[in-house]
Amino acid sequence: MKKIVVLISGTGTNLQALIDACAAGRINARVAAVISNQASALGLERAKTAQIPTALFIRRDFADHAAMDQAIGDYIEKIGADLIVLAGYMKILSEGFVTRFAGKILNIHPSLLPKYKGLNTYQQVLDAGDSEHGTSVHFVTPELDGGAVILQAKVPIFPGDDISDIEARVKTQELQIYPLVVKWFIDGRLQEIQGKAYLDGKLLPENGYADE
């Protein structure tokens, strides 16, 4: 059975969705370890409840970011992970780490990439007066939120909405699409080739898979 390693910094809701999907057999893999850079991350408790090994890497314990990422990478290699899933991991990965695991790292970002990279996407979309927002699953490259988009989900923004309203809609979609994309990868359907995303051997468009 293939192995997934999940990196988290917070509550781990997307982690839980992956744990549940693996347990139910919807993803033919197991979460082999959960890594965090925050000792207080609730996601670590979710992992322990599911009897999944956890590892904590704190920045102050290392000379620099590159050294920390080197240690994380060594830990992942010992596990023999087939896929690395970022699920609310609030630390920018070093170029060395991303290059080391090129084509094997997925991230989910709360915006319709390439719009609104980085932080505070909900405030950005409100400030812009947009009528929709969403979330994107993409491959990770050294460029922040710049890897090939695999799948997006859109949600409406209604007059009077605040950040919490939009965030709740986006989170509902995240919990559906992230396990699906992980399943595609584990089943060998999804690949990154020369910086582009391919599903079943077909190049995906800039905004990812669309069935219409």
mmCIF file of C-alpha atoms in Angstrom:
data_model
loop_
_atom_site.group_PDB
_atom_site.id
_atom_site.type_symbol
_atom_site.label_atom_id
_atom_site.label_comp_id
_atom_site.label_asym_id
_atom_site.label_seq_id
_atom_site.Cartn_x
_atom_site.Cartn_y
_atom_site.Cartn_z
ATOM 1 C CA MET A 1 0.000 0.000 0.000
ATOM 2 C CA LYS A 2 1.275 3.446 -0.912
ATOM 3 C CA LYS A 3 2.267 5.921 1.782
ATOM 4 C CA ILE A 4 1.179 9.535 2.255
ATOM 5 C CA VAL A 5 2.893 12.028 4.542
ATOM 6 C CA VAL A 6 0.846 15.080 5.559
ATOM 7 C CA LEU A 7 2.353 18.389 6.721
ATOM 8 C CA ILE A 8 0.183 20.590 8.941
ATOM 9 C CA SER A 9 0.360 23.658 11.147
ATOM 10 C CA GLY A 10 -3.191 23.918 12.488
ATOM 11 C CA THR A 11 -6.484 22.168 13.107
ATOM 12 C CA GLY A 12 -6.064 19.482 10.461
ATOM 13 C CA THR A 13 -9.544 19.377 8.932
ATOM 14 C CA ASN A 14 -8.160 18.442 5.525
ATOM 15 C CA LEU A 15 -5.911 15.905 7.238
ATOM 16 C CA GLN A 16 -8.979 14.342 8.836
ATOM 17 C CA ALA A 17 -10.692 14.125 5.449
ATOM 18 C CA LEU A 18 -7.673 12.232 4.096
ATOM 19 C CA ILE A 19 -7.514 9.931 7.120
ATOM 20 C CA ASP A 20 -11.206 9.128 6.719
ATOM 21 C CA ALA A 21 -10.911 8.558 2.962
ATOM 22 C CA CYS A 22 -8.003 6.145 3.468
ATOM 23 C CA ALA A 23 -9.816 4.302 6.264
ATOM 24 C CA ALA A 24 -12.915 3.927 4.100
ATOM 25 C CA GLY A 25 -10.893 2.602 1.167
ATOM 26 C CA ARG A 26 -11.679 5.559 -1.087
ATOM 27 C CA ILE A 27 -7.939 6.214 -1.289
ATOM 28 C CA ASN A 28 -5.816 3.081 -1.712
ATOM 29 C CA ALA A 29 -3.064 4.326 0.592
ATOM 30 C CA ARG A 30 -2.379 5.079 4.218
ATOM 31 C CA VAL A 31 -1.270 8.208 6.005
ATOM 32 C CA ALA A 32 2.137 7.002 7.167
ATOM 33 C CA ALA A 33 3.055 10.097 9.190
ATOM 34 C CA VAL A 34 1.894 13.583 10.086
ATOM 35 C CA ILE A 35 4.507 16.323 10.401
ATOM 36 C CA SER A 36 3.989 19.713 12.019
ATOM 37 C CA ASN A 37 6.006 22.831 12.724
ATOM 38 C CA GLN A 38 3.645 23.801 15.562
ATOM 39 C CA ALA A 39 3.529 21.828 18.816
ATOM 40 C CA SER A 40 0.006 23.086 19.518
ATOM 41 C CA ALA A 41 -1.437 21.950 16.176
ATOM 42 C CA LEU A 42 -4.743 20.156 16.758
ATOM 43 C CA GLY A 43 -3.996 18.029 13.728
ATOM 44 C CA LEU A 44 -1.349 16.196 15.742
ATOM 45 C CA GLU A 45 -4.085 15.008 18.095
ATOM 46 C CA ARG A 46 -6.150 13.856 15.128
ATOM 47 C CA ALA A 47 -3.179 11.805 13.950
ATOM 48 C CA LYS A 48 -2.594 10.280 17.386
ATOM 49 C CA THR A 49 -6.278 9.360 17.656
ATOM 50 C CA ALA A 50 -5.914 7.526 14.337
ATOM 51 C CA GLN A 51 -2.688 5.884 15.595
ATOM 52 C CA ILE A 52 -0.609 7.627 12.934
ATOM 53 C CA PRO A 53 3.024 8.460 13.796
ATOM 54 C CA THR A 54 3.744 12.162 14.252
ATOM 55 C CA ALA A 55 6.874 14.266 14.056
ATOM 56 C CA LEU A 56 7.507 17.825 15.211
ATOM 57 C CA PHE A 57 10.086 20.088 13.579
ATOM 58 C CA ILE A 58 10.511 23.496 15.226
ATOM 59 C CA ARG A 59 12.390 26.263 13.429
ATOM 60 C CA ARG A 60 14.434 27.322 16.479
ATOM 61 C CA ASP A 61 15.976 23.851 16.651
ATOM 62 C CA PHE A 62 17.740 24.346 13.311
ATOM 63 C CA ALA A 63 20.363 26.737 11.976
ATOM 64 C CA ASP A 64 18.111 27.928 9.157
ATOM 65 C CA HIS A 65 15.055 27.034 7.085
ATOM 66 C CA ALA A 66 17.099 24.930 4.679
ATOM 67 C CA ALA A 67 18.482 22.797 7.513
ATOM 68 C CA MET A 68 14.987 22.242 8.883
ATOM 69 C CA ASP A 69 13.656 21.223 5.474
ATOM 70 C CA GLN A 70 16.638 18.912 5.005
ATOM 71 C CA ALA A 71 15.740 17.130 8.255
ATOM 72 C CA ILE A 72 12.076 16.898 7.279
ATOM 73 C CA GLY A 73 13.061 15.519 3.893
ATOM 74 C CA ASP A 74 15.328 12.909 5.463
ATOM 75 C CA TYR A 75 12.472 11.820 7.733
ATOM 76 C CA ILE A 76 10.106 11.535 4.755
ATOM 77 C CA GLU A 77 12.631 9.536 2.742
ATOM 78 C CA LYS A 78 13.101 7.050 5.581
ATOM 79 C CA ILE A 79 9.348 6.470 5.544
ATOM 80 C CA GLY A 80 9.433 5.919 1.792
ATOM 81 C CA ALA A 81 6.514 8.225 1.126
ATOM 82 C CA ASP A 82 4.908 8.175 -2.316
ATOM 83 C CA LEU A 83 3.181 11.540 -1.834
ATOM 84 C CA ILE A 84 3.565 14.627 0.363
ATOM 85 C CA VAL A 85 0.356 16.526 1.100
ATOM 86 C CA LEU A 86 0.427 20.048 2.509
ATOM 87 C CA ALA A 87 -2.711 20.616 4.555
ATOM 88 C CA GLY A 88 -2.541 24.033 6.145
ATOM 89 C CA TYR A 89 1.243 23.951 6.487
ATOM 90 C CA MET A 90 2.077 27.590 7.208
ATOM 91 C CA LYS A 91 5.726 27.607 6.239
ATOM 92 C CA ILE A 92 7.193 28.226 2.817
ATOM 93 C CA LEU A 93 9.202 25.209 1.757
ATOM 94 C CA SER A 94 12.774 25.759 0.630
ATOM 95 C CA GLU A 95 13.670 25.351 -3.017
ATOM 96 C CA GLY A 96 15.919 22.442 -2.099
ATOM 97 C CA PHE A 97 13.043 20.546 -0.493
ATOM 98 C CA VAL A 98 10.672 21.186 -3.389
ATOM 99 C CA THR A 99 13.294 20.119 -5.926
ATOM 100 C CA ARG A 100 14.083 16.998 -3.910
ATOM 101 C CA PHE A 101 10.461 15.842 -4.062
ATOM 102 C CA ALA A 102 9.444 17.408 -7.377
ATOM 103 C CA GLY A 103 6.173 16.064 -8.708
ATOM 104 C CA LYS A 104 5.299 14.455 -5.368
ATOM 105 C CA ILE A 105 4.005 17.451 -3.369
ATOM 106 C CA LEU A 106 0.408 18.681 -3.402
ATOM 107 C CA ASN A 107 -1.023 21.811 -1.782
ATOM 108 C CA ILE A 108 -4.481 23.306 -1.433
ATOM 109 C CA HIS A 109 -4.799 27.087 -1.542
ATOM 110 C CA PRO A 110 -7.953 29.097 -0.761
ATOM 111 C CA SER A 111 -8.281 31.032 -3.999
ATOM 112 C CA LEU A 112 -8.948 30.484 -7.669
ATOM 113 C CA LEU A 113 -5.324 30.489 -8.748
ATOM 114 C CA PRO A 114 -3.570 32.249 -10.352
ATOM 115 C CA LYS A 115 -5.571 34.944 -8.514
ATOM 116 C CA TYR A 116 -4.710 35.829 -4.911
ATOM 117 C CA LYS A 117 -1.537 33.961 -4.115
ATOM 118 C CA GLY A 118 -0.133 34.058 -0.589
ATOM 119 C CA LEU A 119 -1.995 35.037 2.569
ATOM 120 C CA ASN A 120 -5.295 36.795 3.354
ATOM 121 C CA THR A 121 -7.087 35.637 0.223
ATOM 122 C CA TYR A 122 -10.532 36.105 1.777
ATOM 123 C CA GLN A 123 -9.854 39.749 2.552
ATOM 124 C CA GLN A 124 -8.363 40.241 -0.893
ATOM 125 C CA VAL A 125 -11.437 38.877 -2.634
ATOM 126 C CA LEU A 126 -13.764 41.044 -0.542
ATOM 127 C CA ASP A 127 -11.656 44.123 -1.192
ATOM 128 C CA ALA A 128 -11.806 43.408 -4.918
ATOM 129 C CA GLY A 129 -15.605 43.089 -4.874
ATOM 130 C CA ASP A 130 -15.533 39.682 -6.570
ATOM 131 C CA SER A 131 -18.712 37.654 -6.926
ATOM 132 C CA GLU A 132 -17.002 34.305 -6.415
ATOM 133 C CA HIS A 133 -14.081 32.748 -4.581
ATOM 134 C CA GLY A 134 -12.846 29.203 -4.251
ATOM 135 C CA THR A 135 -9.997 26.814 -3.685
ATOM 136 C CA SER A 136 -7.292 25.224 -5.837
ATOM 137 C CA VAL A 137 -5.335 21.990 -5.518
ATOM 138 C CA HIS A 138 -1.971 22.313 -7.231
ATOM 139 C CA PHE A 139 1.468 20.799 -7.500
ATOM 140 C CA VAL A 140 4.104 22.567 -5.421
ATOM 141 C CA THR A 141 7.008 24.322 -7.110
ATOM 142 C CA PRO A 142 9.587 26.792 -5.768
ATOM 143 C CA GLU A 143 7.266 29.654 -6.831
ATOM 144 C CA LEU A 144 4.757 30.390 -4.051
ATOM 145 C CA ASP A 145 1.342 29.001 -5.065
ATOM 146 C CA GLY A 146 2.698 28.861 -8.611
ATOM 147 C CA GLY A 147 2.582 25.153 -9.436
ATOM 148 C CA ALA A 148 0.265 23.611 -12.015
ATOM 149 C CA VAL A 149 -3.388 23.703 -10.940
ATOM 150 C CA ILE A 150 -5.088 20.303 -10.855
ATOM 151 C CA LEU A 151 -8.624 20.988 -9.650
ATOM 152 C CA GLN A 152 -10.591 24.011 -8.468
ATOM 153 C CA ALA A 153 -13.922 24.513 -6.757
ATOM 154 C CA LYS A 154 -15.833 27.789 -6.874
ATOM 155 C CA VAL A 155 -18.221 29.261 -4.309
ATOM 156 C CA PRO A 156 -20.488 32.307 -4.613
ATOM 157 C CA ILE A 157 -20.053 35.511 -2.644
ATOM 158 C CA PHE A 158 -23.329 37.115 -1.630
ATOM 159 C CA PRO A 159 -23.976 40.717 -0.608
ATOM 160 C CA GLY A 160 -23.330 41.100 3.106
ATOM 161 C CA ASP A 161 -20.984 38.119 3.338
ATOM 162 C CA ASP A 162 -18.051 38.368 5.708
ATOM 163 C CA ILE A 163 -14.861 36.333 5.714
ATOM 164 C CA SER A 164 -16.315 33.577 7.903
ATOM 165 C CA ASP A 165 -19.242 33.044 5.508
ATOM 166 C CA ILE A 166 -16.977 32.629 2.500
ATOM 167 C CA GLU A 167 -14.444 30.559 4.417
ATOM 168 C CA ALA A 168 -17.117 28.084 5.495
ATOM 169 C CA ARG A 169 -18.231 27.549 1.889
ATOM 170 C CA VAL A 170 -14.656 27.143 0.685
ATOM 171 C CA LYS A 171 -13.807 24.678 3.457
ATOM 172 C CA THR A 172 -16.778 22.497 2.519
ATOM 173 C CA GLN A 173 -15.419 22.272 -1.016
ATOM 174 C CA GLU A 174 -11.848 21.636 0.141
ATOM 175 C CA LEU A 175 -12.916 18.579 2.097
ATOM 176 C CA GLN A 176 -14.393 17.138 -1.105
ATOM 177 C CA ILE A 177 -11.793 17.932 -3.729
ATOM 178 C CA TYR A 178 -8.539 17.344 -1.862
ATOM 179 C CA PRO A 179 -9.132 13.621 -1.184
ATOM 180 C CA LEU A 180 -10.244 13.240 -4.804
ATOM 181 C CA VAL A 181 -7.010 14.692 -6.172
ATOM 182 C CA VAL A 182 -4.961 12.581 -3.753
ATOM 183 C CA LYS A 183 -6.831 9.525 -5.027
ATOM 184 C CA TRP A 184 -5.983 10.459 -8.619
ATOM 185 C CA PHE A 185 -2.298 10.644 -7.725
ATOM 186 C CA ILE A 186 -2.264 7.413 -5.726
ATOM 187 C CA ASP A 187 -4.073 5.580 -8.534
ATOM 188 C CA GLY A 188 -1.386 6.697 -10.990
ATOM 189 C CA ARG A 189 -3.763 8.884 -12.992
ATOM 190 C CA LEU A 190 -2.180 12.228 -12.062
ATOM 191 C CA GLN A 191 1.351 13.314 -12.967
ATOM 192 C CA GLU A 192 3.438 16.446 -13.139
ATOM 193 C CA ILE A 193 5.552 16.541 -16.298
ATOM 194 C CA GLN A 194 7.854 19.503 -16.998
ATOM 195 C CA GLY A 195 5.831 21.734 -14.703
ATOM 196 C CA LYS A 196 2.458 20.794 -16.181
ATOM 197 C CA ALA A 197 -0.340 18.671 -14.691
ATOM 198 C CA TYR A 198 -1.573 15.650 -16.617
ATOM 199 C CA LEU A 199 -4.621 13.521 -15.789
ATOM 200 C CA ASP A 200 -4.951 10.190 -17.590
ATOM 201 C CA GLY A 201 -2.178 11.339 -19.913
ATOM 202 C CA LYS A 202 -4.008 14.511 -20.947
ATOM 203 C CA LEU A 203 -2.677 18.003 -20.251
ATOM 204 C CA LEU A 204 -4.914 19.885 -17.832
ATOM 205 C CA PRO A 205 -5.841 23.504 -18.636
ATOM 206 C CA GLU A 206 -4.489 26.443 -16.633
ATOM 207 C CA ASN A 207 -7.352 26.310 -14.138
ATOM 208 C CA GLY A 208 -7.244 22.533 -13.770
ATOM 209 C CA TYR A 209 -9.653 19.745 -14.546
ATOM 210 C CA ALA A 210 -13.092 20.647 -15.821
ATOM 211 C CA ASP A 211 -15.713 18.110 -16.874
ATOM 212 C CA GLU A 212 -17.873 20.457 -18.895
#
